[in-house]
């Protein structure tokens, strides 16, 4: 049903017609038929009906249509026409017949046209009893609805909830920054380790293995490593051994000048106070001295530097009777010590302080020196 049965208006949402208030689904209300008006002595004007002609009323008894001299004194004067009804012998005037009102023809329009009723004089309209309306029940009259969860899910965050998001974003940024710092620090440490290993592998490089000198600058262009080709006189030499790879390893004194940190001179026990005499191939002006103060060899994953004794203090003596002290760190690299330029043919290396052997089953009670460095230029 799309239109109201009472007024013909189009129905909308709800249980009642929005135009007349009639309940949807209830039968159309019945209207009482209009009561025709009672006849009166006063003539009433006819309803406007342009298509129907009304015949004039017949002349009353005793009237004449002749000359004014014979006209009825009660009707001859138009001004006295209203007093006709007051005559005792006047016949009652019948009311004019009203033509039936034709309802308008409804065109082929989907919009309903409300029904047309004949016009009724308001004074003669009779009102019937108004139909009783049922009590309004919200539970029945309101349309059902669906409950929808999370209606505000698309709305912006209200209140102070945005503070949590800001704090979380700041924490993520801080964590990322911390990770970058850690990674960059690890890269710098790795680069430093590679630089140290390169310096250890090349004992003749200027400035390799820093010592007690405050001046780590480059040597003059003619300076060279004088330990190459020098002879070494030692207090004693440990016998050869077999390493973890099954190779026979010797610990001869001349290995202190071969330029290989993986080889070493080694003597049994604590060599504190013992001296090594180094004879140069020719007299030279010495400006720098140094050494690798332990057994700087790693094989089969075992680092032998901390497992043998390390020399942590030495004294260098020259032909003119002068000497210099050098304090060494416990690290497997060449450690240099600058000396005042001195001309000499021999050097005396005295071991002033030696550590104890390494702990555990891999500890070895040997004093070892992997490499000796002497930089200078030929005399003359």
PDB file of C-alpha atoms in Angstrom, residues 60-331:
ATOM      1  CA  UNK A  60     -47.547  34.991  -6.982  1.00  0.00           C
ATOM      2  CA  UNK A  61     -51.279  34.868  -6.683  1.00  0.00           C
ATOM      3  CA  UNK A  62     -52.916  38.244  -7.227  1.00  0.00           C
ATOM      4  CA  UNK A  63     -50.003  39.603  -9.183  1.00  0.00           C
ATOM      5  CA  UNK A  64     -50.174  40.888 -12.714  1.00  0.00           C
ATOM      6  CA  UNK A  65     -47.684  41.387 -15.418  1.00  0.00           C
ATOM      7  CA  UNK A  66     -49.594  44.257 -16.936  1.00  0.00           C
ATOM      8  CA  UNK A  67     -49.073  47.914 -16.524  1.00  0.00           C
ATOM      9  CA  UNK A  68     -47.819  49.480 -13.389  1.00  0.00           C
ATOM     10  CA  UNK A  69     -51.301  50.669 -12.585  1.00  0.00           C
ATOM     11  CA  UNK A  70     -52.609  47.137 -12.191  1.00  0.00           C
ATOM     12  CA  UNK A  71     -49.492  45.660 -10.606  1.00  0.00           C
ATOM     13  CA  UNK A  72     -49.672  44.007  -7.211  1.00  0.00           C
ATOM     14  CA  UNK A  73     -48.803  46.586  -4.617  1.00  0.00           C
ATOM     15  CA  UNK A  74     -46.773  44.028  -2.692  1.00  0.00           C
ATOM     16  CA  UNK A  75     -44.506  43.074  -5.606  1.00  0.00           C
ATOM     17  CA  UNK A  76     -44.598  46.075  -7.928  1.00  0.00           C
ATOM     18  CA  UNK A  77     -41.850  47.818  -6.051  1.00  0.00           C
ATOM     19  CA  UNK A  78     -38.565  45.932  -6.010  1.00  0.00           C
ATOM     20  CA  UNK A  79     -37.777  47.440  -2.666  1.00  0.00           C
ATOM     21  CA  UNK A  80     -40.734  45.675  -1.122  1.00  0.00           C
ATOM     22  CA  UNK A  81     -39.886  42.263  -2.591  1.00  0.00           C
ATOM     23  CA  UNK A  82     -38.406  41.179   0.669  1.00  0.00           C
ATOM     24  CA  UNK A  83     -41.714  41.710   2.404  1.00  0.00           C
ATOM     25  CA  UNK A  84     -43.497  39.158   0.305  1.00  0.00           C
ATOM     26  CA  UNK A  85     -42.904  36.557   2.899  1.00  0.00           C
ATOM     27  CA  UNK A  86     -44.749  38.682   5.424  1.00  0.00           C
ATOM     28  CA  UNK A  87     -47.987  38.560   3.522  1.00  0.00           C
ATOM     29  CA  UNK A  88     -50.535  36.285   5.048  1.00  0.00           C
ATOM     30  CA  UNK A  89     -51.648  34.870   1.756  1.00  0.00           C
ATOM     31  CA  UNK A  90     -48.185  34.446   0.258  1.00  0.00           C
ATOM     32  CA  UNK A  91     -47.268  30.909  -0.759  1.00  0.00           C
ATOM     33  CA  UNK A  92     -44.019  29.451   0.622  1.00  0.00           C
ATOM     34  CA  UNK A  93     -41.042  30.011  -1.639  1.00  0.00           C
ATOM     35  CA  UNK A  94     -39.305  26.797  -2.667  1.00  0.00           C
ATOM     36  CA  UNK A  95     -35.483  26.852  -2.514  1.00  0.00           C
ATOM     37  CA  UNK A  96     -33.698  26.589  -5.811  1.00  0.00           C
ATOM     38  CA  UNK A  97     -32.569  23.180  -6.881  1.00  0.00           C
ATOM     39  CA  UNK A  98     -28.810  22.800  -6.656  1.00  0.00           C
ATOM     40  CA  UNK A  99     -27.158  20.876  -9.460  1.00  0.00           C
ATOM     41  CA  UNK A 100     -25.012  17.917  -8.427  1.00  0.00           C
ATOM     42  CA  UNK A 101     -21.328  18.683  -8.211  1.00  0.00           C
ATOM     43  CA  UNK A 102     -19.279  16.507 -10.492  1.00  0.00           C
ATOM     44  CA  UNK A 103     -15.961  15.335  -8.983  1.00  0.00           C
ATOM     45  CA  UNK A 104     -12.934  16.258 -11.083  1.00  0.00           C
ATOM     46  CA  UNK A 105     -11.711  13.657 -13.465  1.00  0.00           C
ATOM     47  CA  UNK A 106      -8.390  12.286 -12.277  1.00  0.00           C
ATOM     48  CA  UNK A 107      -5.738  12.485 -14.947  1.00  0.00           C
ATOM     49  CA  UNK A 108      -3.237   9.795 -15.664  1.00  0.00           C
ATOM     50  CA  UNK A 109      -0.987  11.110 -12.947  1.00  0.00           C
ATOM     51  CA  UNK A 110       0.572   8.825 -10.366  1.00  0.00           C
ATOM     52  CA  UNK A 111      -0.005  11.497  -7.718  1.00  0.00           C
ATOM     53  CA  UNK A 112      -3.342  10.681  -5.949  1.00  0.00           C
ATOM     54  CA  UNK A 113      -6.018  13.356  -5.826  1.00  0.00           C
ATOM     55  CA  UNK A 114      -8.000  13.611  -2.609  1.00  0.00           C
ATOM     56  CA  UNK A 115     -11.726  12.839  -2.994  1.00  0.00           C
ATOM     57  CA  UNK A 116     -13.970  15.832  -3.542  1.00  0.00           C
ATOM     58  CA  UNK A 117     -17.134  16.245  -1.477  1.00  0.00           C
ATOM     59  CA  UNK A 118     -19.978  18.628  -2.217  1.00  0.00           C
ATOM     60  CA  UNK A 119     -19.575  21.982  -0.505  1.00  0.00           C
ATOM     61  CA  UNK A 120     -21.540  22.154   2.685  1.00  0.00           C
ATOM     62  CA  UNK A 121     -22.562  25.313   4.419  1.00  0.00           C
ATOM     63  CA  UNK A 122     -20.564  25.630   7.630  1.00  0.00           C
ATOM     64  CA  UNK A 123     -23.717  26.536   9.533  1.00  0.00           C
ATOM     65  CA  UNK A 124     -25.420  23.339   8.447  1.00  0.00           C
ATOM     66  CA  UNK A 125     -22.389  21.029   8.709  1.00  0.00           C
ATOM     67  CA  UNK A 126     -22.997  18.283  11.197  1.00  0.00           C
ATOM     68  CA  UNK A 127     -20.042  16.677  12.881  1.00  0.00           C
ATOM     69  CA  UNK A 128     -20.147  13.037  13.755  1.00  0.00           C
ATOM     70  CA  UNK A 129     -18.273  11.481  16.619  1.00  0.00           C
ATOM     71  CA  UNK A 130     -14.493  11.632  16.024  1.00  0.00           C
ATOM     72  CA  UNK A 131     -12.972   8.159  15.781  1.00  0.00           C
ATOM     73  CA  UNK A 132     -11.047   7.168  18.863  1.00  0.00           C
ATOM     74  CA  UNK A 133      -7.316   6.838  18.305  1.00  0.00           C
ATOM     75  CA  UNK A 134      -5.474   3.985  19.925  1.00  0.00           C
ATOM     76  CA  UNK A 135      -2.924   4.704  22.619  1.00  0.00           C
ATOM     77  CA  UNK A 136       0.589   5.292  21.278  1.00  0.00           C
ATOM     78  CA  UNK A 137       2.981   2.467  22.104  1.00  0.00           C
ATOM     79  CA  UNK A 138       6.633   3.279  21.321  1.00  0.00           C
ATOM     80  CA  UNK A 139       7.537  -0.391  21.312  1.00  0.00           C
ATOM     81  CA  UNK A 140       5.067  -1.119  18.508  1.00  0.00           C
ATOM     82  CA  UNK A 141       4.835   2.164  16.630  1.00  0.00           C
ATOM     83  CA  UNK A 142       8.527   2.964  16.295  1.00  0.00           C
ATOM     84  CA  UNK A 143      10.360   1.309  13.475  1.00  0.00           C
ATOM     85  CA  UNK A 144      12.909  -1.337  14.465  1.00  0.00           C
ATOM     86  CA  UNK A 145      16.581  -0.417  14.194  1.00  0.00           C
ATOM     87  CA  UNK A 146      19.893  -2.207  14.172  1.00  0.00           C
ATOM     88  CA  UNK A 147      22.533  -1.652  16.777  1.00  0.00           C
ATOM     89  CA  UNK A 148      25.850  -0.943  15.098  1.00  0.00           C
ATOM     90  CA  UNK A 149      29.118  -1.401  16.967  1.00  0.00           C
ATOM     91  CA  UNK A 150      32.039   0.947  16.694  1.00  0.00           C
ATOM     92  CA  UNK A 151      30.028   3.868  15.358  1.00  0.00           C
ATOM     93  CA  UNK A 152      32.883   6.241  16.181  1.00  0.00           C
ATOM     94  CA  UNK A 153      35.663   4.124  14.698  1.00  0.00           C
ATOM     95  CA  UNK A 154      36.205   6.550  11.806  1.00  0.00           C
ATOM     96  CA  UNK A 155      36.064   9.674  13.946  1.00  0.00           C
ATOM     97  CA  UNK A 156      39.312  11.442  14.902  1.00  0.00           C
ATOM     98  CA  UNK A 157      40.942  10.621  18.227  1.00  0.00           C
ATOM     99  CA  UNK A 158      39.416  12.740  20.946  1.00  0.00           C
ATOM    100  CA  UNK A 159      40.743  13.939  24.247  1.00  0.00           C
ATOM    101  CA  UNK A 160      44.350  13.167  25.213  1.00  0.00           C
ATOM    102  CA  UNK A 161      44.594   9.812  23.463  1.00  0.00           C
ATOM    103  CA  UNK A 162      46.921  11.334  20.837  1.00  0.00           C
ATOM    104  CA  UNK A 163      49.619  11.759  23.487  1.00  0.00           C
ATOM    105  CA  UNK A 164      50.134   7.992  23.581  1.00  0.00           C
ATOM    106  CA  UNK A 165      50.710   7.883  19.826  1.00  0.00           C
ATOM    107  CA  UNK A 166      53.223  10.731  20.008  1.00  0.00           C
ATOM    108  CA  UNK A 167      55.145   9.073  22.851  1.00  0.00           C
ATOM    109  CA  UNK A 168      55.222   5.777  20.953  1.00  0.00           C
ATOM    110  CA  UNK A 169      56.573   7.478  17.834  1.00  0.00           C
ATOM    111  CA  UNK A 170      59.303   9.214  19.853  1.00  0.00           C
ATOM    112  CA  UNK A 171      60.322   5.915  21.445  1.00  0.00           C
ATOM    113  CA  UNK A 172      60.618   4.277  18.030  1.00  0.00           C
ATOM    114  CA  UNK A 173      62.778   7.144  16.746  1.00  0.00           C
ATOM    115  CA  UNK A 174      65.013   6.921  19.811  1.00  0.00           C
ATOM    116  CA  UNK A 175      65.395   3.164  19.426  1.00  0.00           C
ATOM    117  CA  UNK A 176      66.343   3.535  15.770  1.00  0.00           C
ATOM    118  CA  UNK A 177      68.914   6.201  16.662  1.00  0.00           C
ATOM    119  CA  UNK A 178      70.408   3.972  19.373  1.00  0.00           C
ATOM    120  CA  UNK A 179      70.718   1.052  16.966  1.00  0.00           C
ATOM    121  CA  UNK A 180      72.468   3.266  14.421  1.00  0.00           C
ATOM    122  CA  UNK A 181      74.928   4.420  17.074  1.00  0.00           C
ATOM    123  CA  UNK A 182      75.692   0.849  18.145  1.00  0.00           C
ATOM    124  CA  UNK A 183      76.190  -0.322  14.571  1.00  0.00           C
ATOM    125  CA  UNK A 184      78.453   2.609  13.721  1.00  0.00           C
ATOM    126  CA  UNK A 185      80.503   2.005  16.885  1.00  0.00           C
ATOM    127  CA  UNK A 186      80.944  -1.657  15.984  1.00  0.00           C
ATOM    128  CA  UNK A 187      82.121  -0.641  12.513  1.00  0.00           C
ATOM    129  CA  UNK A 188      84.714   1.735  13.979  1.00  0.00           C
ATOM    130  CA  UNK A 189      85.998  -0.952  16.351  1.00  0.00           C
ATOM    131  CA  UNK A 190      86.316  -3.434  13.503  1.00  0.00           C
ATOM    132  CA  UNK A 191      88.225  -0.885  11.429  1.00  0.00           C
ATOM    133  CA  UNK A 192      90.545  -0.242  14.374  1.00  0.00           C
ATOM    134  CA  UNK A 193      91.193  -3.964  14.819  1.00  0.00           C
ATOM    135  CA  UNK A 194      92.039  -4.314  11.136  1.00  0.00           C
ATOM    136  CA  UNK A 195      94.440  -1.378  11.373  1.00  0.00           C
ATOM    137  CA  UNK A 196      96.144  -2.925  14.412  1.00  0.00           C
ATOM    138  CA  UNK A 197      96.499  -6.276  12.660  1.00  0.00           C
ATOM    139  CA  UNK A 198      98.037  -4.575   9.617  1.00  0.00           C
ATOM    140  CA  UNK A 199     100.519  -2.745  11.820  1.00  0.00           C
ATOM    141  CA  UNK A 200     101.424  -6.003  13.588  1.00  0.00           C
ATOM    142  CA  UNK A 201     101.970  -7.793  10.290  1.00  0.00           C
ATOM    143  CA  UNK A 202     104.410  -5.112   9.071  1.00  0.00           C
ATOM    144  CA  UNK A 203     106.811  -4.303  11.916  1.00  0.00           C
ATOM    145  CA  UNK A 204     108.914  -2.104   9.628  1.00  0.00           C
ATOM    146  CA  UNK A 205     106.039   0.352   9.015  1.00  0.00           C
ATOM    147  CA  UNK A 206     106.654   3.777  10.607  1.00  0.00           C
ATOM    148  CA  UNK A 207     104.642   4.340  13.783  1.00  0.00           C
ATOM    149  CA  UNK A 208     103.445   0.738  14.031  1.00  0.00           C
ATOM    150  CA  UNK A 209     102.718  -0.594  17.542  1.00  0.00           C
ATOM    151  CA  UNK A 210     103.025   2.719  19.461  1.00  0.00           C
ATOM    152  CA  UNK A 211     105.339   2.783  22.470  1.00  0.00           C
ATOM    153  CA  UNK A 212     106.335   5.286  25.134  1.00  0.00           C
ATOM    154  CA  UNK A 213     107.356   7.982  22.669  1.00  0.00           C
ATOM    155  CA  UNK A 214     105.399  11.196  22.481  1.00  0.00           C
ATOM    156  CA  UNK A 215     106.411  11.626  18.841  1.00  0.00           C
ATOM    157  CA  UNK A 216     104.850   9.098  16.488  1.00  0.00           C
ATOM    158  CA  UNK A 217     105.811  10.977  13.296  1.00  0.00           C
ATOM    159  CA  UNK A 218     107.372   9.460  10.214  1.00  0.00           C
ATOM    160  CA  UNK A 219     111.095   8.703  10.092  1.00  0.00           C
ATOM    161  CA  UNK A 220     113.322  10.507   7.591  1.00  0.00           C
ATOM    162  CA  UNK A 221     113.232   9.146   4.077  1.00  0.00           C
ATOM    163  CA  UNK A 222     116.561   7.268   4.505  1.00  0.00           C
ATOM    164  CA  UNK A 223     115.512   5.522   7.768  1.00  0.00           C
ATOM    165  CA  UNK A 224     115.006   1.758   7.585  1.00  0.00           C
ATOM    166  CA  UNK A 225     114.550  -1.270   9.799  1.00  0.00           C
ATOM    167  CA  UNK A 226     118.075  -2.190  10.870  1.00  0.00           C
ATOM    168  CA  UNK A 227     116.990  -5.411  12.592  1.00  0.00           C
ATOM    169  CA  UNK A 228     116.839  -7.173   9.250  1.00  0.00           C
ATOM    170  CA  UNK A 229     120.132  -8.988   8.867  1.00  0.00           C
ATOM    171  CA  UNK A 230     121.209  -8.373  12.475  1.00  0.00           C
ATOM    172  CA  UNK A 231     122.451 -11.207  14.713  1.00  0.00           C
ATOM    173  CA  UNK A 232     120.900 -12.031  18.098  1.00  0.00           C
ATOM    174  CA  UNK A 233     122.710 -13.555  21.082  1.00  0.00           C
ATOM    175  CA  UNK A 234     120.216 -14.952  23.610  1.00  0.00           C
ATOM    176  CA  UNK A 235     120.599 -16.545  27.073  1.00  0.00           C
ATOM    177  CA  UNK A 236     118.846 -19.710  25.942  1.00  0.00           C
ATOM    178  CA  UNK A 237     116.338 -21.176  23.469  1.00  0.00           C
ATOM    179  CA  UNK A 238     113.421 -23.521  24.153  1.00  0.00           C
ATOM    180  CA  UNK A 239     113.304 -26.781  22.181  1.00  0.00           C
ATOM    181  CA  UNK A 240     110.957 -27.143  19.172  1.00  0.00           C
ATOM    182  CA  UNK A 241     107.365 -28.276  19.743  1.00  0.00           C
ATOM    183  CA  UNK A 242     104.456 -29.547  17.660  1.00  0.00           C
ATOM    184  CA  UNK A 243     101.537 -27.149  17.320  1.00  0.00           C
ATOM    185  CA  UNK A 244      97.838 -28.053  17.287  1.00  0.00           C
ATOM    186  CA  UNK A 245      97.971 -28.558  13.517  1.00  0.00           C
ATOM    187  CA  UNK A 246     100.735 -31.151  13.878  1.00  0.00           C
ATOM    188  CA  UNK A 247     103.511 -28.902  12.549  1.00  0.00           C
ATOM    189  CA  UNK A 248     106.975 -28.786  14.130  1.00  0.00           C
ATOM    190  CA  UNK A 249     107.702 -25.274  15.429  1.00  0.00           C
ATOM    191  CA  UNK A 250     111.177 -23.952  16.275  1.00  0.00           C
ATOM    192  CA  UNK A 251     111.979 -20.894  18.429  1.00  0.00           C
ATOM    193  CA  UNK A 252     115.354 -19.721  17.116  1.00  0.00           C
ATOM    194  CA  UNK A 253     116.732 -16.285  18.019  1.00  0.00           C
ATOM    195  CA  UNK A 254     117.033 -14.984  14.442  1.00  0.00           C
ATOM    196  CA  UNK A 255     113.227 -15.207  14.117  1.00  0.00           C
ATOM    197  CA  UNK A 256     113.076 -11.937  16.101  1.00  0.00           C
ATOM    198  CA  UNK A 257     114.318 -10.149  12.953  1.00  0.00           C
ATOM    199  CA  UNK A 258     112.525 -12.028  10.151  1.00  0.00           C
ATOM    200  CA  UNK A 259     109.566  -9.616   9.999  1.00  0.00           C
ATOM    201  CA  UNK A 260     107.012 -12.365  10.790  1.00  0.00           C
ATOM    202  CA  UNK A 261     104.939 -11.824  13.966  1.00  0.00           C
ATOM    203  CA  UNK A 262     103.794 -15.465  13.877  1.00  0.00           C
ATOM    204  CA  UNK A 263     107.333 -16.685  14.613  1.00  0.00           C
ATOM    205  CA  UNK A 264     109.154 -16.027  17.882  1.00  0.00           C
ATOM    206  CA  UNK A 265     112.198 -16.594  20.031  1.00  0.00           C
ATOM    207  CA  UNK A 266     111.220 -18.382  23.207  1.00  0.00           C
ATOM    208  CA  UNK A 267     113.069 -19.426  26.335  1.00  0.00           C
ATOM    209  CA  UNK A 268     111.845 -21.562  29.205  1.00  0.00           C
ATOM    210  CA  UNK A 269     110.645 -19.989  32.457  1.00  0.00           C
ATOM    211  CA  UNK A 270     110.819 -16.417  33.648  1.00  0.00           C
ATOM    212  CA  UNK A 271     113.541 -14.468  31.790  1.00  0.00           C
ATOM    213  CA  UNK A 272     113.386 -11.382  33.984  1.00  0.00           C
ATOM    214  CA  UNK A 273     116.873  -9.764  34.213  1.00  0.00           C
ATOM    215  CA  UNK A 274     118.284 -11.580  31.183  1.00  0.00           C
ATOM    216  CA  UNK A 275     119.710  -9.677  28.194  1.00  0.00           C
ATOM    217  CA  UNK A 276     119.743 -10.094  24.420  1.00  0.00           C
ATOM    218  CA  UNK A 277     122.662  -8.663  22.414  1.00  0.00           C
ATOM    219  CA  UNK A 278     121.834  -7.398  18.929  1.00  0.00           C
ATOM    220  CA  UNK A 279     124.663  -6.756  16.454  1.00  0.00           C
ATOM    221  CA  UNK A 280     123.854  -4.592  13.448  1.00  0.00           C
ATOM    222  CA  UNK A 281     125.261  -5.347   9.969  1.00  0.00           C
ATOM    223  CA  UNK A 282     127.078  -1.978  10.069  1.00  0.00           C
ATOM    224  CA  UNK A 283     127.291   1.046  12.353  1.00  0.00           C
ATOM    225  CA  UNK A 284     124.131   3.130  12.195  1.00  0.00           C
ATOM    226  CA  UNK A 285     122.405   6.103  13.752  1.00  0.00           C
ATOM    227  CA  UNK A 286     119.437   4.671  15.678  1.00  0.00           C
ATOM    228  CA  UNK A 287     116.382   6.869  16.235  1.00  0.00           C
ATOM    229  CA  UNK A 288     113.706   4.361  17.189  1.00  0.00           C
ATOM    230  CA  UNK A 289     113.449   0.945  18.859  1.00  0.00           C
ATOM    231  CA  UNK A 290     110.580  -1.433  19.600  1.00  0.00           C
ATOM    232  CA  UNK A 291     109.404  -5.041  19.896  1.00  0.00           C
ATOM    233  CA  UNK A 292     106.409  -7.412  19.968  1.00  0.00           C
ATOM    234  CA  UNK A 293     106.592  -8.501  23.598  1.00  0.00           C
ATOM    235  CA  UNK A 294     105.071 -12.002  23.384  1.00  0.00           C
ATOM    236  CA  UNK A 295     104.210 -14.966  21.175  1.00  0.00           C
ATOM    237  CA  UNK A 296     101.795 -13.327  18.688  1.00  0.00           C
ATOM    238  CA  UNK A 297     100.594 -16.493  17.007  1.00  0.00           C
ATOM    239  CA  UNK A 298      97.080 -17.872  16.588  1.00  0.00           C
ATOM    240  CA  UNK A 299      96.530 -21.413  15.333  1.00  0.00           C
ATOM    241  CA  UNK A 300      93.459 -23.673  15.363  1.00  0.00           C
ATOM    242  CA  UNK A 301      91.497 -20.923  17.097  1.00  0.00           C
ATOM    243  CA  UNK A 302      93.977 -20.657  19.995  1.00  0.00           C
ATOM    244  CA  UNK A 303      95.685 -17.322  20.702  1.00  0.00           C
ATOM    245  CA  UNK A 304      99.132 -18.070  22.150  1.00  0.00           C
ATOM    246  CA  UNK A 305      99.905 -14.480  23.149  1.00  0.00           C
ATOM    247  CA  UNK A 306      98.060 -14.571  26.524  1.00  0.00           C
ATOM    248  CA  UNK A 307      99.054 -18.211  27.137  1.00  0.00           C
ATOM    249  CA  UNK A 308     102.835 -17.482  27.240  1.00  0.00           C
ATOM    250  CA  UNK A 309     104.723 -14.987  29.398  1.00  0.00           C
ATOM    251  CA  UNK A 310     104.788 -11.351  28.186  1.00  0.00           C
ATOM    252  CA  UNK A 311     107.587  -8.836  28.703  1.00  0.00           C
ATOM    253  CA  UNK A 312     106.109  -5.583  30.030  1.00  0.00           C
ATOM    254  CA  UNK A 313     109.294  -3.535  30.652  1.00  0.00           C
ATOM    255  CA  UNK A 314     112.727  -3.464  28.921  1.00  0.00           C
ATOM    256  CA  UNK A 315     115.878  -1.330  28.799  1.00  0.00           C
ATOM    257  CA  UNK A 316     117.777  -0.505  25.597  1.00  0.00           C
ATOM    258  CA  UNK A 317     121.566   0.073  25.852  1.00  0.00           C
ATOM    259  CA  UNK A 318     123.912   1.527  23.200  1.00  0.00           C
ATOM    260  CA  UNK A 319     127.688   1.568  22.547  1.00  0.00           C
ATOM    261  CA  UNK A 320     128.194   4.995  24.121  1.00  0.00           C
ATOM    262  CA  UNK A 321     126.775   3.724  27.431  1.00  0.00           C
ATOM    263  CA  UNK A 322     123.434   5.502  27.106  1.00  0.00           C
ATOM    264  CA  UNK A 323     120.160   3.641  27.636  1.00  0.00           C
ATOM    265  CA  UNK A 324     116.392   4.208  27.529  1.00  0.00           C
ATOM    266  CA  UNK A 325     113.547   2.479  29.355  1.00  0.00           C
ATOM    267  CA  UNK A 326     110.413   1.242  27.592  1.00  0.00           C
ATOM    268  CA  UNK A 327     107.164   0.165  29.243  1.00  0.00           C
ATOM    269  CA  UNK A 328     105.034  -2.149  27.130  1.00  0.00           C
ATOM    270  CA  UNK A 329     101.316  -2.908  27.074  1.00  0.00           C
ATOM    271  CA  UNK A 330      99.945  -6.439  26.947  1.00  0.00           C
ATOM    272  CA  UNK A 331      98.815  -6.474  23.328  1.00  0.00           C
TER     273      UNK A 331
END
